[in-house]
Tab-separated table of C-alpha atoms and ligand atoms in Angstrom:
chain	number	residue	atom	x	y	z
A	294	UNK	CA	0.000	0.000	0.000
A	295	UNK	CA	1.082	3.376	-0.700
A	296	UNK	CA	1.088	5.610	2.315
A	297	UNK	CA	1.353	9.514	2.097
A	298	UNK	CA	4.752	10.984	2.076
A	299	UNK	CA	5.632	13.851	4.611
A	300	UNK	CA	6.885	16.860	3.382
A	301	UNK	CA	9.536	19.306	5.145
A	302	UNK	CA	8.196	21.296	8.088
A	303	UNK	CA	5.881	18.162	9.391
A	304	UNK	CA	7.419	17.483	12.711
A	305	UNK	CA	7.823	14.169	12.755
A	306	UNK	CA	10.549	14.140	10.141
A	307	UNK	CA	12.836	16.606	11.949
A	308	UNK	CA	12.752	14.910	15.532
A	309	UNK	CA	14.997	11.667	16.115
A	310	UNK	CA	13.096	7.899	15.243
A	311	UNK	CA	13.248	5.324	18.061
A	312	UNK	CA	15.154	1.952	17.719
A	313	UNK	CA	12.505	-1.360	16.253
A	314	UNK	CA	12.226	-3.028	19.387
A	315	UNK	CA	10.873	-6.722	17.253
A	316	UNK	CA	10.138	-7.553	13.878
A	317	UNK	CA	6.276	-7.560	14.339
A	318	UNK	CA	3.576	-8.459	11.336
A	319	UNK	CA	3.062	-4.545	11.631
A	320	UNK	CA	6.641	-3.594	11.538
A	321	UNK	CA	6.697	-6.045	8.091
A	322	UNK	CA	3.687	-4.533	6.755
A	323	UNK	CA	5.347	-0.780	7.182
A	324	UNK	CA	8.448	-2.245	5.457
A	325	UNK	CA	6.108	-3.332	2.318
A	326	UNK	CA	4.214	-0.122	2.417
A	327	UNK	CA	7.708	1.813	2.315
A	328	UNK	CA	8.518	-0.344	-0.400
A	329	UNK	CA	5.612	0.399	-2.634
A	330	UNK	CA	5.578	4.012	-1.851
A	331	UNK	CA	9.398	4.475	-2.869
A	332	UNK	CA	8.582	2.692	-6.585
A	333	UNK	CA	5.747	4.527	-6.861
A	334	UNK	CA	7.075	7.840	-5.957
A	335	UNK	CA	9.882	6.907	-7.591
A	336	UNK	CA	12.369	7.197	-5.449
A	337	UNK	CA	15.881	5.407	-4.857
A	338	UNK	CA	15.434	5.273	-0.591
A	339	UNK	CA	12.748	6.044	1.853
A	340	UNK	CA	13.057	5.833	5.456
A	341	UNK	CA	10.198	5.571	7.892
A	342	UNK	CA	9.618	8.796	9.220
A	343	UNK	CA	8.846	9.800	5.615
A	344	UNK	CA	5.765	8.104	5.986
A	345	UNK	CA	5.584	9.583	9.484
A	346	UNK	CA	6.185	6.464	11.321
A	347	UNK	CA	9.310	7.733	13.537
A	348	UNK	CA	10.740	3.500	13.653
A	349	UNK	CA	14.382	3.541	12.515
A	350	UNK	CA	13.776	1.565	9.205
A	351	UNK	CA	15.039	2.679	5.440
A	352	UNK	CA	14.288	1.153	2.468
A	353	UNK	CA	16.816	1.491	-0.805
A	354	UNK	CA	16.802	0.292	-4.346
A	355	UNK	CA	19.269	2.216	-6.772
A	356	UNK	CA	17.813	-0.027	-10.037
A	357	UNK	CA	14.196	1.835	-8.650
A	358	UNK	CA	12.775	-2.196	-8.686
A	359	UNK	CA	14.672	-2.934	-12.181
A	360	UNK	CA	16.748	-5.326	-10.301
A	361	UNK	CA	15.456	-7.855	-7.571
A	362	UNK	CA	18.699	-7.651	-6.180
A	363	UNK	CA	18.855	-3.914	-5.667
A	364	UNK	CA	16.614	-3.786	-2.912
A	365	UNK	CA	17.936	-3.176	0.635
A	366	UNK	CA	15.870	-3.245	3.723
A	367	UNK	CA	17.856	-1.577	7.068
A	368	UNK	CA	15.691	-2.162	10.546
A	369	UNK	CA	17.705	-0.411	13.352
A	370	UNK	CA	20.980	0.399	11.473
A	371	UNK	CA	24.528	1.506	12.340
A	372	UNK	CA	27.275	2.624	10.523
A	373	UNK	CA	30.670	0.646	10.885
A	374	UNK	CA	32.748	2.680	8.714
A	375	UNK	CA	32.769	6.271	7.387
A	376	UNK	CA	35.654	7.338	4.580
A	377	UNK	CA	36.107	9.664	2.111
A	378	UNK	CA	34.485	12.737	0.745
A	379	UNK	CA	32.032	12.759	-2.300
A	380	UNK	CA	30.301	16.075	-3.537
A	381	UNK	CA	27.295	15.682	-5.210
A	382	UNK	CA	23.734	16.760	-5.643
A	383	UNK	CA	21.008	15.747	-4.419
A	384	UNK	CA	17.407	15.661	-3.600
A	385	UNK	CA	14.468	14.219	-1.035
A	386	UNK	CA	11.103	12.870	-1.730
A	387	UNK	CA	10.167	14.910	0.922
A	388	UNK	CA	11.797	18.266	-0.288
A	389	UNK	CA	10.675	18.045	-3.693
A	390	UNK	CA	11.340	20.159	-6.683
A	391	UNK	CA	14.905	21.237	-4.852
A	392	UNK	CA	18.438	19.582	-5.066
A	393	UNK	CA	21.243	20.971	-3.580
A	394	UNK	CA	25.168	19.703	-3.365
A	395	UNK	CA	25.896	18.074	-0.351
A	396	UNK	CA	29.264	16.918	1.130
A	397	UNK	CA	29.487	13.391	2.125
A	398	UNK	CA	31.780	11.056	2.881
A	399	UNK	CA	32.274	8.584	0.013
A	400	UNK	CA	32.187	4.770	1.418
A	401	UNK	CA	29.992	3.738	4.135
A	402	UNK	CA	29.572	0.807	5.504
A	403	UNK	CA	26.536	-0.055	7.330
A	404	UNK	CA	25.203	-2.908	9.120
A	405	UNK	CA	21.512	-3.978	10.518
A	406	UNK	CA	18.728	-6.065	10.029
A	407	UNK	CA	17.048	-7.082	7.074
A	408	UNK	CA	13.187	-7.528	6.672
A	409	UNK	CA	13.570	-11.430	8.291
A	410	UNK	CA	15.659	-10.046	11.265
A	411	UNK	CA	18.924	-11.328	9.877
A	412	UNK	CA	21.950	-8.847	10.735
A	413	UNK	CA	23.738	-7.722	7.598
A	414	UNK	CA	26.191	-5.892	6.020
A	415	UNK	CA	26.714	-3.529	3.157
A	416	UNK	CA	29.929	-1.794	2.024
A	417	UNK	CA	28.834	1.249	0.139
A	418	UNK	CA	30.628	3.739	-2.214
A	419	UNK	CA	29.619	6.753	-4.483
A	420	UNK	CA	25.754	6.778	-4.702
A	421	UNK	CA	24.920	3.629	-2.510
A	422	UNK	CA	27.245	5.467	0.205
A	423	UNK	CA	25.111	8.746	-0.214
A	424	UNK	CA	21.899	6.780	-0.360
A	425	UNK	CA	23.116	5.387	3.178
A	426	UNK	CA	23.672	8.624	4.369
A	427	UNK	CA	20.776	10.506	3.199
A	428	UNK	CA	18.462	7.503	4.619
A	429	UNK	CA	20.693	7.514	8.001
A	430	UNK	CA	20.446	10.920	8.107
A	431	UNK	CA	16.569	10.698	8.279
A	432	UNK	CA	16.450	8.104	11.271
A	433	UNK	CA	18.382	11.240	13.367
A	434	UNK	CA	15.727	13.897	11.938
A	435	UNK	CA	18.244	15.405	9.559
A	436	UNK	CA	17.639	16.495	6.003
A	437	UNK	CA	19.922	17.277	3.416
A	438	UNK	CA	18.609	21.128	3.622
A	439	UNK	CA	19.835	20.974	7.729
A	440	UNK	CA	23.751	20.087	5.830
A	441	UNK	CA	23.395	22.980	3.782
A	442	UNK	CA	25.339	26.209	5.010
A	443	UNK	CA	24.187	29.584	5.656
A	444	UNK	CA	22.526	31.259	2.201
A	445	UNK	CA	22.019	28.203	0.271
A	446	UNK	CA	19.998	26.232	3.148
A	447	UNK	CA	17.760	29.887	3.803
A	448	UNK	CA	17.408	30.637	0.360
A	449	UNK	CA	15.538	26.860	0.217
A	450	UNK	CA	13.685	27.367	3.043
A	451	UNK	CA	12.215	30.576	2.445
A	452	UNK	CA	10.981	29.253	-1.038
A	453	UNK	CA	9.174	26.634	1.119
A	454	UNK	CA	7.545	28.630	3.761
A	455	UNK	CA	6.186	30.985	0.414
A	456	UNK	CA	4.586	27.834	-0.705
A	457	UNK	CA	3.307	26.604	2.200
A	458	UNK	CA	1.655	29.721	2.766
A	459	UNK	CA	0.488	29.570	-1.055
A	460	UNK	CA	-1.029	26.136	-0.002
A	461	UNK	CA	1.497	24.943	-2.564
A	462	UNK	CA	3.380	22.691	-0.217
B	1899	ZN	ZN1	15.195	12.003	1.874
């Protein structure tokens, strides 16, 4: 099922998400739902505050459902390693019509459970790494705008404030 995404400013995407404390038939039925909703959007990640559910859960598939293989399910995840720097742009379902560059470290490696509750493993670089990030990044109630410095990050958020007042937003 496709569930509503949240858009910057709703509060539950800027305040921390708590840890998934088991793998219930709920928990597996927001991991399908987050699945759906990122093809459909499309999207290459989603994490679960996006659909306002503050669990720490992301969802990523690069090939956007192209490739069985390409989809990556992260309940309760941790980074293990951080490297690198990578500069590139990028963008948010939940910031939409705005990209910015963003500074990121370029390998990642992250480890946590998958949608069976098996631990696992990924060693990330260039956009899987950023993807990583970006979704990580959400768990913590951090979006890309919040890396931004000074100008760039106001200049953004003043164009959304003038559309949420438009009703545009
Ligand atoms: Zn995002």
């Amino acid at each position: 099922m496709i569930r509503p995404i949240l858009k910057y400013g709703d509060q539950t995407l800027h305040e921390p998400a708590a840890a998934v404390d088991a793998l219930t038939s709920e928990v597996d039925r927001l991991i399908g739902d987050m699945i759906d909703t990122m093809y459909a959007a499309p999207g290459i990640g989603l994490a679960a505050p996006q659909v306002g559910v503050a669990l720490r859960i992301f969802v990523i598939d690069l090939s956007l459902g192209h490739d069985p293989a390409g989809l990556i399910v992260m309940v309760n995840p941790r980074f293990v390693e951080r490297d690198g720097m990578q500069l590139e742009e990028e963008g948010c379902l939940s910031v939409p019509g705005f990209n910015a560059t963003v500074v990121r470290p370029s390998r990642a490696v992250v480890q946590g459970l998958d949608r069976s509750g098996t631990m696992h493993e990924k060693d990330a670089t260039g956009l899987l790494a950023r993807a990583f990030q970006h979704e990580m990044d959400h768990l913590d109630g951090t979006l890309f705008v919040d890396r931004l410095r000074g100008v760039k990050r106001d200049l953004i958020v003043r164009r959304i404030r003038k559309l949420s007042r438009a009703g545009k937003w």
